[in-house]
CSV table of C-alpha atoms and ligand atoms in Angstrom, one decimal:
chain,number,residue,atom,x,y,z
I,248,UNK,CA,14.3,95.9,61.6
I,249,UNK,CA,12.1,97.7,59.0
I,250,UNK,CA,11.6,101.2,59.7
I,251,UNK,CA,9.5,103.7,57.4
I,252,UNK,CA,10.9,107.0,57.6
I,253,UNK,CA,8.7,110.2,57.4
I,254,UNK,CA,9.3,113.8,57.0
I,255,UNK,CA,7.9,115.6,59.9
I,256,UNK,CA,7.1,115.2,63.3
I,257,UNK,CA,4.0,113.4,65.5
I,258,UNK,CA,2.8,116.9,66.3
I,259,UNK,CA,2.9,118.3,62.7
I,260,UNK,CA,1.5,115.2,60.9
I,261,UNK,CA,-1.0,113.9,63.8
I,262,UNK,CA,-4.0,113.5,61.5
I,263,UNK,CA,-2.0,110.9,59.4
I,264,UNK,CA,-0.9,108.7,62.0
I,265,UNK,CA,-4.2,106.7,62.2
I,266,UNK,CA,-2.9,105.8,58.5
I,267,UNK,CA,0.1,104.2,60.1
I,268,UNK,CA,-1.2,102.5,63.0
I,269,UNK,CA,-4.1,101.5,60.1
I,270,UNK,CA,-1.5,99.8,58.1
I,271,UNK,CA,0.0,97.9,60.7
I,272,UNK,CA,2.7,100.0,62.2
I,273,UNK,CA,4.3,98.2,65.3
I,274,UNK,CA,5.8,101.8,66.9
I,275,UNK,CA,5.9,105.6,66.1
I,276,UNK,CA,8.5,107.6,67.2
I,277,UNK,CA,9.9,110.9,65.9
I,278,UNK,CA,13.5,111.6,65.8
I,279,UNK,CA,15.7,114.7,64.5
I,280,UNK,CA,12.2,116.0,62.4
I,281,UNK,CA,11.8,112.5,61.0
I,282,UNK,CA,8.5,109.8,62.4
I,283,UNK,CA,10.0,106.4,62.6
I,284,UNK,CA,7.0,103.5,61.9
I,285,UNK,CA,8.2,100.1,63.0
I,286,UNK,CA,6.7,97.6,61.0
I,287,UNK,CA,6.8,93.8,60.6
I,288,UNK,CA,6.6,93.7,56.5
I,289,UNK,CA,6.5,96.3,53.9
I,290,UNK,CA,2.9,97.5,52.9
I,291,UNK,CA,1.8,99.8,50.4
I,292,UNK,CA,1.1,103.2,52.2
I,293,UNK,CA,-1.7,105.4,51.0
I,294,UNK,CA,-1.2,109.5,50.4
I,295,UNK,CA,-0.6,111.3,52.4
I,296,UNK,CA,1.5,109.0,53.7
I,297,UNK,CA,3.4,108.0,51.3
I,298,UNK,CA,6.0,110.5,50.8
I,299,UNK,CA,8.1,108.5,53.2
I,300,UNK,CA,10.9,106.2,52.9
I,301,UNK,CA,11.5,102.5,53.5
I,302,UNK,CA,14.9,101.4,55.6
I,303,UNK,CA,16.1,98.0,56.7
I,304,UNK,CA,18.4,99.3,59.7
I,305,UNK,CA,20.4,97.1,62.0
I,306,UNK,CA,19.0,96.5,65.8
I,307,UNK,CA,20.5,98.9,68.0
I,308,UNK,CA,22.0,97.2,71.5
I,309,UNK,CA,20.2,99.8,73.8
I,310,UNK,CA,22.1,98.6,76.2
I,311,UNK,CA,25.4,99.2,74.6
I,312,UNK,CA,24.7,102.7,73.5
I,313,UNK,CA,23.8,103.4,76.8
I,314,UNK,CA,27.1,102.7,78.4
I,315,UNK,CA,28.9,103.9,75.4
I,316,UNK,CA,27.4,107.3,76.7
I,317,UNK,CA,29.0,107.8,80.5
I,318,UNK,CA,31.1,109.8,81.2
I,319,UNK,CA,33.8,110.3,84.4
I,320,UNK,CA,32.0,112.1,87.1
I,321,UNK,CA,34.6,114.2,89.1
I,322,UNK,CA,33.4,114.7,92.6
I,323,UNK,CA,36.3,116.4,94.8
I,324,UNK,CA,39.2,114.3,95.3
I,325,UNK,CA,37.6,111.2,93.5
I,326,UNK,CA,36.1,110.0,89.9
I,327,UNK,CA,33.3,108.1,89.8
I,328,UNK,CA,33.8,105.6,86.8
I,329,UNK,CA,32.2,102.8,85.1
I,330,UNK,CA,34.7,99.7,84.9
I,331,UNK,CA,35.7,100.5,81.5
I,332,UNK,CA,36.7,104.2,82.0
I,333,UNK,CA,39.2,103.3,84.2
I,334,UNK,CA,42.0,104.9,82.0
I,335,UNK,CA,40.2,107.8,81.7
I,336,UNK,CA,40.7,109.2,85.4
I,337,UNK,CA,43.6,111.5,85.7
I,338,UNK,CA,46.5,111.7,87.7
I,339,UNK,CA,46.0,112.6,91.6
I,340,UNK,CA,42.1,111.8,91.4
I,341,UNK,CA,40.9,108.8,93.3
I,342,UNK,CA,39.1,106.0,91.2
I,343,UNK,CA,35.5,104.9,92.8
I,344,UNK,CA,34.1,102.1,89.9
I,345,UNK,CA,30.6,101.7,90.1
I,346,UNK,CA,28.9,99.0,87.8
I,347,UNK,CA,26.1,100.7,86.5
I,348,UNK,CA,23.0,98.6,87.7
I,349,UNK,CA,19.8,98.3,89.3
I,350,UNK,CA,20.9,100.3,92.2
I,351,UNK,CA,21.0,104.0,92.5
I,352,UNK,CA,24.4,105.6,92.5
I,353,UNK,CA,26.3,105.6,89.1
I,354,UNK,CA,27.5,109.0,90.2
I,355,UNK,CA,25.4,110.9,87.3
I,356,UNK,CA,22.7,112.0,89.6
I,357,UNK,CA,24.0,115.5,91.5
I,358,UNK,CA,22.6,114.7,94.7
I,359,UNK,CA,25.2,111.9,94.3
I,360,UNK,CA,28.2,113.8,93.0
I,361,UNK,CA,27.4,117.0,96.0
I,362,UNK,CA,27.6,114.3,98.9
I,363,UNK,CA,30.8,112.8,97.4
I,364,UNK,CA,32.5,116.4,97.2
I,365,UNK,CA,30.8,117.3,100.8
I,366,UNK,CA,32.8,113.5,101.8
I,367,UNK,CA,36.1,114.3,100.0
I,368,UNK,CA,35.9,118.0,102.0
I,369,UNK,CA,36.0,116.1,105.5
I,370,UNK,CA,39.3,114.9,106.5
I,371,UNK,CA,37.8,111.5,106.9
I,372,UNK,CA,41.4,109.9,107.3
I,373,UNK,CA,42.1,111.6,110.6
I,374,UNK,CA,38.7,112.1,112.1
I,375,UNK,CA,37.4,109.7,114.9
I,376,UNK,CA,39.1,108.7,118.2
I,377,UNK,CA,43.0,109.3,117.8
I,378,UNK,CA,42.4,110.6,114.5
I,379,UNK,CA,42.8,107.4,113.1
I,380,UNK,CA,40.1,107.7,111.0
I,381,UNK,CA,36.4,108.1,110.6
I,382,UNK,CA,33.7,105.8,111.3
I,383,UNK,CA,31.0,106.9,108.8
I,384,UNK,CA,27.2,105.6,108.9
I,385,UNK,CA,25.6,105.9,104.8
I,386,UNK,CA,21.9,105.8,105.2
I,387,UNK,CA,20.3,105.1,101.6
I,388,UNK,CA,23.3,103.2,100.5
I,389,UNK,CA,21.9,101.9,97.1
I,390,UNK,CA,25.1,101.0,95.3
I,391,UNK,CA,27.1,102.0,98.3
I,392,UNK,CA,28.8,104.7,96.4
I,393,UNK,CA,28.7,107.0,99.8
I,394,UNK,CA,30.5,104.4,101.9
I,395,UNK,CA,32.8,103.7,99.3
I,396,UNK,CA,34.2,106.5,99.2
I,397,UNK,CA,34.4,107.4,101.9
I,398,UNK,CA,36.6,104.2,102.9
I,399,UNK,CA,38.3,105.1,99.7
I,400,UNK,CA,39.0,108.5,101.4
I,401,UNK,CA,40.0,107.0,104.7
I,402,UNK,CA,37.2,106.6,106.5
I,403,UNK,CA,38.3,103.6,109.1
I,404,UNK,CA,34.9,102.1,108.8
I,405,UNK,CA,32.1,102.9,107.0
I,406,UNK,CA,28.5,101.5,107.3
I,407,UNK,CA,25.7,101.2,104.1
I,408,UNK,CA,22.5,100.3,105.1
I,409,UNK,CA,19.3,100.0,103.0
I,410,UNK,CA,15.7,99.2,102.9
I,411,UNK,CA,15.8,98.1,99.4
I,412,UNK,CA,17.5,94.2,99.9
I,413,UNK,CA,17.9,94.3,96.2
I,414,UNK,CA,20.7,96.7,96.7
I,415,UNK,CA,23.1,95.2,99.7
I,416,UNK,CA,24.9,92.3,97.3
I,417,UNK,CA,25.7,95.3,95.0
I,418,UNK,CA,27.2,97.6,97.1
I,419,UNK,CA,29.0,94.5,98.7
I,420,UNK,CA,30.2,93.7,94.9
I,421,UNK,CA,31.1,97.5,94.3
I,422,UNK,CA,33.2,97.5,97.5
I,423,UNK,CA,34.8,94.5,96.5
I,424,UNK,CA,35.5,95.8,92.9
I,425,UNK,CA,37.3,98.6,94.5
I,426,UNK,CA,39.3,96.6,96.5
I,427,UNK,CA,38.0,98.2,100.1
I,428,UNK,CA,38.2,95.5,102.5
I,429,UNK,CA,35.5,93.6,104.3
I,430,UNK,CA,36.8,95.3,107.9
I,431,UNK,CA,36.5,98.6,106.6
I,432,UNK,CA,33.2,98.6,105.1
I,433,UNK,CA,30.1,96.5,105.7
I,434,UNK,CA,26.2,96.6,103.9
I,435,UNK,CA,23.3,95.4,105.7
I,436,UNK,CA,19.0,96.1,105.1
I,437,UNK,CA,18.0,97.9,107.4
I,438,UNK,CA,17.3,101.7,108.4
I,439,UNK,CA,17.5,103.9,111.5
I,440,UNK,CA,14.7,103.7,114.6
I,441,UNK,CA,13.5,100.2,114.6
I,442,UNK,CA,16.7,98.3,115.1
I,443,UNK,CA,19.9,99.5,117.1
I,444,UNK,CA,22.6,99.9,114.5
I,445,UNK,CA,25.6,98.3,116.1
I,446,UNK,CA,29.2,98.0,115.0
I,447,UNK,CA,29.2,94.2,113.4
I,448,UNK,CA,32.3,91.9,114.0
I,449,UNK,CA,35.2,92.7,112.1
I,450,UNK,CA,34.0,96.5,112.5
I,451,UNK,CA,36.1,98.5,115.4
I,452,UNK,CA,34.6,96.2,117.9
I,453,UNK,CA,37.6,97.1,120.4
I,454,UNK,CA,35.3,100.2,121.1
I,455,UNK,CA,33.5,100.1,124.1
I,456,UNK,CA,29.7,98.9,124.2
I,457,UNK,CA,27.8,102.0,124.2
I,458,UNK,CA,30.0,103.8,122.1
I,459,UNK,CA,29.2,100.8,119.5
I,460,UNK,CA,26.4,103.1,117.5
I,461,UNK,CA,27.6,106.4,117.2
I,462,UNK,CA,29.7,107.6,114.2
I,463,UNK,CA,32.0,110.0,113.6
I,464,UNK,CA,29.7,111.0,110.5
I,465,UNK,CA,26.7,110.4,109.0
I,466,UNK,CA,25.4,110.8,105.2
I,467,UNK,CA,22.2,110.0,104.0
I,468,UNK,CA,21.2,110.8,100.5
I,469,UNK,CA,17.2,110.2,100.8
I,470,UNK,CA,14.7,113.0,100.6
I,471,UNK,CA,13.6,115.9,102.7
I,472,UNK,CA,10.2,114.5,104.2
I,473,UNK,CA,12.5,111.7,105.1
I,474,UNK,CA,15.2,113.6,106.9
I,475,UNK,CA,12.8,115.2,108.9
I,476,UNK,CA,11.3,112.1,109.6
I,477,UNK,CA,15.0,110.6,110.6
I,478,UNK,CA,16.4,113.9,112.3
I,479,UNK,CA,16.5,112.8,116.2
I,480,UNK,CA,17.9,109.2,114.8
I,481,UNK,CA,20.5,111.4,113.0
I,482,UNK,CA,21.8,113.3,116.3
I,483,UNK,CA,21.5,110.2,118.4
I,484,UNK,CA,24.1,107.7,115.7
I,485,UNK,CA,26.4,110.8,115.5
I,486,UNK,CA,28.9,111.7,118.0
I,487,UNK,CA,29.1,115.3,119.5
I,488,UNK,CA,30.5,117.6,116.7
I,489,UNK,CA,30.0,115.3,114.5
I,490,UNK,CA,29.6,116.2,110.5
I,491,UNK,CA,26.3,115.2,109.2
I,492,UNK,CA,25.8,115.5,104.9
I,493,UNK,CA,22.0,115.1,103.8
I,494,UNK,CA,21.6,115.1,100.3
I,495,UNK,CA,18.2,113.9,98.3
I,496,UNK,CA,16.9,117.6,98.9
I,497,UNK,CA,14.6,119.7,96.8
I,498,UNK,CA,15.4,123.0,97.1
I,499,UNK,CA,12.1,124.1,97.3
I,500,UNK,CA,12.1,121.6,100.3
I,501,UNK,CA,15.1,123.3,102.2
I,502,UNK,CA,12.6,125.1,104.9
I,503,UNK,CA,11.4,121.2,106.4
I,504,UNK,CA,15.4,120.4,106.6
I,505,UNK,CA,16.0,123.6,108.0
I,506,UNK,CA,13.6,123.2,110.5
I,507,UNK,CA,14.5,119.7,111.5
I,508,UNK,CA,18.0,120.4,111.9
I,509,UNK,CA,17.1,123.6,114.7
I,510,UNK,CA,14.6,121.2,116.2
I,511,UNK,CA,17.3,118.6,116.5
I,512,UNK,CA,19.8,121.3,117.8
I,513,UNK,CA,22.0,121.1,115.1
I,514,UNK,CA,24.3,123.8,114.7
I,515,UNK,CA,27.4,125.1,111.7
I,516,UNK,CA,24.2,124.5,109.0
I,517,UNK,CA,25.6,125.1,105.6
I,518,UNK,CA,23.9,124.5,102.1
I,519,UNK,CA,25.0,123.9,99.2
I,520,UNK,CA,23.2,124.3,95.9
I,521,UNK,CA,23.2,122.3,92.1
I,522,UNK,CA,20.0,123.2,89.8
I,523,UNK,CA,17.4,122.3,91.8
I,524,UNK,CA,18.9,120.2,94.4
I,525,UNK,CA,20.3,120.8,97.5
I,526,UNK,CA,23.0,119.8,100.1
I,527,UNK,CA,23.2,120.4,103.6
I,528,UNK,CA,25.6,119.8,106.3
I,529,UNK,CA,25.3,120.7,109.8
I,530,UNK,CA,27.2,119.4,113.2
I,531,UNK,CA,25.8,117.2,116.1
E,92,LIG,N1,23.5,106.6,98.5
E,92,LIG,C1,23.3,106.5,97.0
E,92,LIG,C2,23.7,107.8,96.3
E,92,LIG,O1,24.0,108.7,97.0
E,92,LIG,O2,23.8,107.8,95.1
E,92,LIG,C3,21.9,106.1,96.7
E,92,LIG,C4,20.9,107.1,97.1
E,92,LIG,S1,19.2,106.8,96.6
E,92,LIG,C5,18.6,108.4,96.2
E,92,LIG,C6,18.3,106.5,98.0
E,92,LIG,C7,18.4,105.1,98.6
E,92,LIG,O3,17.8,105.1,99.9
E,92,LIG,C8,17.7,104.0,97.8
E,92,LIG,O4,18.6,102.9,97.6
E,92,LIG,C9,16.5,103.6,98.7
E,92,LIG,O5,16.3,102.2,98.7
E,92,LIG,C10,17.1,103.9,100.1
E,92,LIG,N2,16.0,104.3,101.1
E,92,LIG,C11,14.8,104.9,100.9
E,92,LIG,N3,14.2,105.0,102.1
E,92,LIG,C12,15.1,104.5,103.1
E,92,LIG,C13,15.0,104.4,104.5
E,92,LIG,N4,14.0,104.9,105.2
E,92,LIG,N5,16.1,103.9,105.2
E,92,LIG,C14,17.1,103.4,104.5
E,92,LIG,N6,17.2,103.5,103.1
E,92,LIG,C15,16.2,104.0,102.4
């Protein structure tokens, strides 16, 4: 890859960049106080362009550097990691690996990381009938990070759905990767409101018929015009008392939650807050 480099930046040396473009630059970009033309062939530049500097540089794997760049993410009792950090989680923390892909929920984002500490808070392990363990629904699932770990943190079932197809054979891949399985954690498309979200076989199907859609807790990490859209389907999949974590929030979007909750009569409404997003929980 041929690169010319120049001294100075895209704002400083504007008026020369038509010179560039003129002599058959490919790209501009400025790094570190330096423009960076991309061309095909070396050309003989006119002043006052010419103070620069030609490079032949190897092609960076965008890709690669990318990956080479995440990092743990430590959220409560578990670390979120990419298959290659596995080494790097310490002692006592719970591993949740999480290709990095086309579905959101590597972890990075803090909406992500606040649900899965508000999930690691909740004794999900000895919730739910006989406290043997919580049935959780995860609206938004994307890469089913949210389900995950909470089966991971011993939720007895735990159900992703999505209306982005794209992102069910992901999270089912994710699940698998982690070794949760297939009883204890299903992905399907779908949302709440149009369709009844029932229990599927293999799920805790021993529970009686009409208990078959209400969960022991629900998380959805969507946004706040959303949640207030999905408040009433929120209380009616939860059971009485039961924890409900909605991330996705803007905090300058925390009145709209705050007044779907009341209107949905939830109560114990807590929020937590990372730069500008918010988490709230509340109870059923
Ligand atoms: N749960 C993951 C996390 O916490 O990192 C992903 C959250 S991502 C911000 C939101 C996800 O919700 C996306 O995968 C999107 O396709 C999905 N989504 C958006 N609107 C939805 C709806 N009405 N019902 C179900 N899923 C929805």
């Amino acid at each position: 890859m041929l690169v010319y480099h120049l001294p100075g930046t895209l704002d400083t040396r504007e008026a020369d960049l038509d010179l560039l473009w003129g002599a058959g630059a490919t790209g501009l970009e400025e790094r570190a106080g330096v423009i960076r033309a991309y061309f095909d062939a070396r050309t003989d530049l006119p002043a006052p362009v010419s103070d620069g500097e030609w490079r032949e540089e190897t092609d960076q794997d965008w890709q690669a550097e990318f990956k080479r760049t995440l990092r743990p993410v430590r959220a409560g009792r578990v670390t979120i990691i990419p298959p290659w950090l596995r080494e790097e989680v310490e002692a006592g923390q719970l591993p949740l690996v999480i290709e990095p892909g086309m579905a959101f929920g590597t972890g990075h984002h803090a909406t992500t990381r606040l649900a899965v500490e508000a999930l690691s808070d909740l004794n999900l392990a000895t919730l739910g009938l006989d406290g043997t363990g919580a049935r959780v629904l995860d609206v938004g699932t994307g890469s089913g990070v949210l389900a995950i770990a909470a089966a991971l943190l011993g939720a007895r079932f735990a159900f992703g759905v999505d209306i982005d197809p794209i992102t069910i054979p992901i999270a089912r891949e994710n699940a698998a990767e982690n070794g949760v399985p297939a009883e204890r954690v299903r992905f399907e498309e779908g949302t709440l409101g149009a369709d009844p979200l029932n229990f599927p076989e293999g799920g805790p199907e021993e529970e009686p018929e009409e208990e078959t859609d209400a969960y022991d807790v629900l998380v959805a990490n969507l946004y706040a015009e959303l949640h207030d859209l999905l408040a009433g389907e929120y209380a009616a999949h939860l059971i009485p008392g039961g924890p409900l974590v909605l991330t996705g929030i803007l905090t300058v979007k925390l009145p709209l939650v705050r007044a779907a909750l009341a209107r949905e009569r939830f109560g114990d409404v807590r929020e937590t807050l990372d730069g500008e997003w918010a988490l709230v929980t509340a109870r059923a």
